[in-house]
Amino acid sequence: RDREQLKDSFTAVNMAIDNLRQQCHEYIVSDVDLRQRLRTEGKNLILDMYQVYFHKFANKDFTRHREKYIRYDPETLRMTIENFFEHRS
């Protein structure tokens, strides 16, 4: 039961990150200062919470297919946020 809850939890987190990434990809913020403030605020709000979550649960033995459920480590998420609000082809 705990294993399934962790799988569901990581799946939900991955979907939330993917949705946020998609939404931020749709908006281009040309003002450099504003874009950087939005990214910094995103990192402050999202990354701090995700690091706590990741360090608490990522090392648990809940699946043999870790890459399926743990798609973002904190550094990958930080780099993802750094690309928010810029159109990338």
Coordinates of N, CA, C and O in Angstrom, one line a residue:
R1 N 0.8 -1.2 0.0 CA 0.0 0.0 0.0 C 0.9 1.3 0.0 O 0.6 2.2 -0.8
D2 N 1.9 1.3 0.8 CA 2.8 2.4 0.9 C 3.5 2.6 -0.5 O 3.8 3.7 -0.9
R3 N 3.9 1.5 -1.1 CA 4.6 1.5 -2.4 C 3.7 2.2 -3.4 O 4.1 3.0 -4.2
E4 N 2.4 1.8 -3.4 CA 1.5 2.3 -4.4 C 1.3 3.8 -4.2 O 1.2 4.6 -5.1
Q5 N 1.2 4.2 -2.9 CA 1.0 5.6 -2.6 C 2.2 6.4 -3.1 O 2.0 7.5 -3.6
L6 N 3.4 5.9 -2.9 CA 4.6 6.6 -3.4 C 4.6 6.7 -4.9 O 5.0 7.7 -5.5
K7 N 4.3 5.6 -5.5 CA 4.2 5.6 -7.0 C 3.2 6.7 -7.5 O 3.5 7.5 -8.4
D8 N 2.0 6.7 -6.9 CA 1.0 7.7 -7.2 C 1.4 9.1 -6.9 O 1.2 10.0 -7.7
S9 N 2.2 9.3 -5.8 CA 2.6 10.6 -5.5 C 3.7 11.1 -6.5 O 3.6 12.2 -6.9
F10 N 4.6 10.3 -6.8 CA 5.6 10.7 -7.8 C 5.0 10.9 -9.2 O 5.4 11.9 -9.9
T11 N 4.0 10.1 -9.5 CA 3.3 10.3 -10.8 C 2.6 11.7 -10.8 O 2.7 12.4 -11.8
A12 N 2.0 12.0 -9.7 CA 1.2 13.3 -9.6 C 2.2 14.4 -9.6 O 1.9 15.5 -10.3
V13 N 3.3 14.3 -9.0 CA 4.3 15.4 -9.0 C 4.9 15.6 -10.4 O 5.0 16.7 -10.9
N14 N 5.2 14.5 -11.1 CA 5.7 14.6 -12.4 C 4.7 15.3 -13.3 O 5.1 16.1 -14.2
M15 N 3.4 14.9 -13.2 CA 2.4 15.5 -14.0 C 2.3 17.0 -13.7 O 2.1 17.8 -14.6
A16 N 2.4 17.4 -12.5 CA 2.3 18.8 -12.1 C 3.5 19.6 -12.7 O 3.3 20.7 -13.2
I17 N 4.7 19.0 -12.6 CA 5.8 19.7 -13.2 C 5.7 19.8 -14.7 O 6.0 20.9 -15.2
D18 N 5.3 18.7 -15.3 CA 5.1 18.8 -16.8 C 4.0 19.8 -17.2 O 4.2 20.5 -18.2
N19 N 2.9 19.9 -16.4 CA 1.9 20.9 -16.7 C 2.4 22.3 -16.6 O 2.2 23.2 -17.4
L20 N 3.1 22.5 -15.5 CA 3.7 23.9 -15.2 C 4.7 24.2 -16.3 O 4.7 25.4 -16.8
R21 N 5.5 23.3 -16.7 CA 6.5 23.5 -17.7 C 5.8 23.9 -19.1 O 6.2 24.8 -19.7
Q22 N 4.8 23.2 -19.4 CA 4.0 23.4 -20.6 C 3.4 24.8 -20.5 O 3.4 25.6 -21.5
Q23 N 2.8 25.2 -19.4 CA 2.2 26.5 -19.3 C 3.2 27.6 -19.4 O 3.0 28.6 -20.1
C24 N 4.4 27.4 -18.8 CA 5.4 28.5 -18.8 C 6.0 28.5 -20.2 O 6.5 29.6 -20.6
H25 N 6.0 27.5 -21.0 CA 6.5 27.5 -22.3 C 5.6 28.3 -23.3 O 6.1 28.8 -24.2
E26 N 4.3 28.4 -22.9 CA 3.4 29.1 -23.7 C 3.5 30.6 -23.6 O 3.1 31.4 -24.4
Y27 N 4.2 31.1 -22.5 CA 4.3 32.5 -22.3 C 5.8 32.9 -22.4 O 6.7 32.3 -21.9
I28 N 6.0 34.0 -23.2 CA 7.3 34.5 -23.4 C 7.4 35.8 -22.7 O 6.6 36.7 -22.9
V29 N 8.3 35.9 -21.7 CA 8.5 37.2 -21.0 C 9.8 37.8 -21.5 O 10.9 37.4 -21.3
S30 N 9.6 38.9 -22.3 CA 10.7 39.5 -22.9 C 11.5 40.4 -22.0 O 12.7 40.7 -22.2
D31 N 10.9 40.9 -20.9 CA 11.6 41.8 -19.9 C 12.5 40.9 -19.1 O 12.0 40.0 -18.4
V32 N 13.8 41.1 -19.3 CA 14.8 40.2 -18.6 C 14.7 40.2 -17.1 O 14.7 39.1 -16.5
D33 N 14.5 41.4 -16.5 CA 14.4 41.5 -15.1 C 13.2 40.7 -14.5 O 13.2 40.0 -13.5
L34 N 12.0 40.9 -15.2 CA 10.8 40.3 -14.8 C 10.9 38.8 -14.9 O 10.5 38.0 -14.1
R35 N 11.5 38.3 -16.1 CA 11.6 36.9 -16.3 C 12.5 36.3 -15.2 O 12.2 35.2 -14.7
Q36 N 13.6 36.9 -14.8 CA 14.5 36.4 -13.8 C 13.8 36.4 -12.4 O 14.0 35.4 -11.7
R37 N 13.0 37.4 -12.1 CA 12.3 37.4 -10.9 C 11.3 36.3 -10.8 O 11.1 35.7 -9.8
L38 N 10.6 36.1 -11.9 CA 9.6 35.0 -12.0 C 10.3 33.6 -11.8 O 9.8 32.8 -11.0
R39 N 11.4 33.4 -12.4 CA 12.2 32.2 -12.2 C 12.7 32.0 -10.8 O 12.6 31.0 -10.2
T40 N 13.2 33.1 -10.2 CA 13.7 33.1 -8.8 C 12.5 32.7 -7.9 O 12.7 31.9 -7.0
E41 N 11.4 33.4 -8.1 CA 10.2 33.1 -7.2 C 9.8 31.6 -7.4 O 9.4 31.0 -6.4
G42 N 9.8 31.2 -8.6 CA 9.5 29.8 -8.9 C 10.4 28.8 -8.2 O 9.9 27.8 -7.6
K43 N 11.7 29.1 -8.2 CA 12.6 28.3 -7.5 C 12.4 28.3 -6.0 O 12.5 27.3 -5.4
N44 N 12.1 29.5 -5.5 CA 11.9 29.6 -4.1 C 10.6 28.8 -3.6 O 10.6 28.2 -2.6
L45 N 9.6 28.9 -4.4 CA 8.4 28.2 -4.1 C 8.4 26.7 -4.3 O 7.9 25.9 -3.5
I46 N 8.8 26.4 -5.5 CA 8.7 25.0 -6.0 C 9.9 24.2 -5.6 O 9.8 23.1 -5.0
L47 N 11.1 24.7 -5.8 CA 12.3 23.8 -5.7 C 12.6 23.5 -4.2 O 12.9 22.4 -3.9
D48 N 12.4 24.5 -3.3 CA 12.6 24.2 -1.9 C 11.7 23.0 -1.4 O 12.2 22.1 -0.7
M49 N 10.4 23.1 -1.7 CA 9.5 22.0 -1.3 C 9.9 20.7 -2.0 O 9.8 19.7 -1.4
Y50 N 10.2 20.8 -3.3 CA 10.5 19.5 -4.0 C 11.8 18.9 -3.4 O 11.8 17.6 -3.3
Q51 N 12.8 19.7 -3.0 CA 14.0 19.1 -2.4 C 13.7 18.3 -1.2 O 14.2 17.2 -1.0
V52 N 12.8 18.9 -0.3 CA 12.4 18.2 0.9 C 11.7 16.9 0.5 O 12.0 15.8 1.1
Y53 N 10.8 16.9 -0.4 CA 10.0 15.8 -0.8 C 10.9 14.7 -1.4 O 10.9 13.5 -1.1
F54 N 11.8 15.2 -2.3 CA 12.7 14.3 -3.0 C 13.6 13.5 -2.0 O 13.8 12.3 -2.0
H55 N 14.3 14.3 -1.1 CA 15.2 13.7 -0.2 C 14.5 12.8 0.8 O 15.1 11.8 1.3
K56 N 13.2 13.0 1.1 CA 12.5 12.2 2.0 C 12.0 10.9 1.4 O 12.0 9.8 2.0
F57 N 11.6 10.9 0.1 CA 11.0 9.7 -0.5 C 11.8 9.1 -1.7 O 11.5 7.9 -2.0
A58 N 12.7 9.7 -2.3 CA 13.3 9.2 -3.5 C 14.2 7.9 -3.2 O 14.3 7.1 -4.1
N59 N 14.7 7.8 -2.0 CA 15.5 6.7 -1.7 C 14.8 5.5 -1.1 O 15.4 4.5 -0.7
K60 N 13.5 5.6 -1.0 CA 12.7 4.5 -0.5 C 12.6 3.4 -1.6 O 12.7 3.7 -2.8
D61 N 12.5 2.2 -1.1 CA 12.4 1.0 -2.0 C 10.9 0.8 -2.4 O 10.2 0.0 -1.7
F62 N 10.4 1.5 -3.4 CA 9.0 1.4 -3.7 C 8.8 0.9 -5.2 O 7.7 0.6 -5.5
T63 N 9.9 0.8 -5.9 CA 9.7 0.3 -7.3 C 11.1 -0.2 -7.9 O 12.1 0.3 -7.4
R64 N 11.0 -1.1 -8.8 CA 12.2 -1.5 -9.5 C 12.5 -0.5 -10.7 O 13.6 -0.5 -11.3
H65 N 11.5 0.2 -11.1 CA 11.6 1.1 -12.3 C 11.6 2.6 -11.8 O 10.7 3.4 -12.1
R66 N 12.7 2.9 -11.1 CA 12.8 4.3 -10.5 C 12.7 5.4 -11.6 O 12.1 6.4 -11.3
E67 N 13.3 5.2 -12.7 CA 13.3 6.2 -13.8 C 11.9 6.5 -14.3 O 11.6 7.6 -14.8
K68 N 11.0 5.6 -14.1 CA 9.6 5.8 -14.5 C 8.9 6.8 -13.5 O 8.1 7.6 -14.0
Y69 N 9.2 6.7 -12.3 CA 8.6 7.5 -11.3 C 9.4 8.7 -10.8 O 8.8 9.7 -10.4
I70 N 10.7 8.6 -10.8 CA 11.5 9.7 -10.4 C 12.1 10.3 -11.7 O 13.3 10.0 -12.1
R71 N 11.4 11.2 -12.3 CA 11.9 11.8 -13.6 C 12.7 13.1 -13.4 O 13.4 13.5 -14.2
Y72 N 12.5 13.7 -12.2 CA 13.2 15.0 -11.9 C 13.9 14.8 -10.6 O 13.4 14.5 -9.6
D73 N 15.2 15.1 -10.6 CA 16.0 15.3 -9.4 C 16.0 16.8 -9.2 O 15.6 17.6 -10.0
P74 N 16.4 17.2 -8.0 CA 16.4 18.7 -7.7 C 17.1 19.5 -8.8 O 16.7 20.6 -9.2
E75 N 18.3 19.0 -9.2 CA 19.1 19.8 -10.2 C 18.3 19.9 -11.5 O 18.3 20.9 -12.2
T76 N 17.7 18.8 -12.0 CA 17.0 18.8 -13.2 C 15.8 19.7 -13.1 O 15.5 20.5 -14.1
L77 N 15.1 19.8 -12.0 CA 14.0 20.7 -11.8 C 14.5 22.1 -11.8 O 13.9 23.0 -12.4
R78 N 15.6 22.4 -11.2 CA 16.2 23.7 -11.2 C 16.5 24.2 -12.6 O 16.1 25.3 -13.0
M79 N 17.1 23.3 -13.4 CA 17.4 23.7 -14.8 C 16.1 23.9 -15.6 O 16.0 24.7 -16.5
T80 N 15.1 23.1 -15.3 CA 13.8 23.3 -16.0 C 13.2 24.6 -15.6 O 12.7 25.3 -16.5
I81 N 13.2 25.0 -14.4 CA 12.7 26.3 -14.0 C 13.5 27.4 -14.7 O 12.9 28.5 -15.0
E82 N 14.8 27.2 -14.8 CA 15.6 28.3 -15.5 C 15.2 28.5 -16.9 O 15.5 29.6 -17.5
N83 N 14.5 27.6 -17.5 CA 14.1 27.7 -18.9 C 12.6 28.2 -19.0 O 12.1 28.3 -20.1
F84 N 12.0 28.5 -17.9 CA 10.6 29.0 -17.9 C 10.6 30.4 -18.7 O 11.5 31.2 -18.6
F85 N 9.5 30.6 -19.4 CA 9.2 31.9 -20.0 C 10.1 32.2 -21.2 O 10.3 33.4 -21.5
E86 N 10.7 31.2 -21.8 CA 11.4 31.4 -23.0 C 11.0 30.4 -24.0 O 10.8 29.2 -23.7
H87 N 10.7 30.8 -25.2 CA 10.3 29.9 -26.3 C 11.5 29.2 -26.8 O 12.5 29.8 -27.2
R88 N 11.5 27.9 -26.7 CA 12.6 27.0 -27.2 C 12.0 26.1 -28.2 O 11.0 25.4 -28.0
S89 N 12.6 26.1 -29.4 CA 12.1 25.2 -30.5 C 12.5 23.8 -30.3 O 13.4 23.5 -29.7

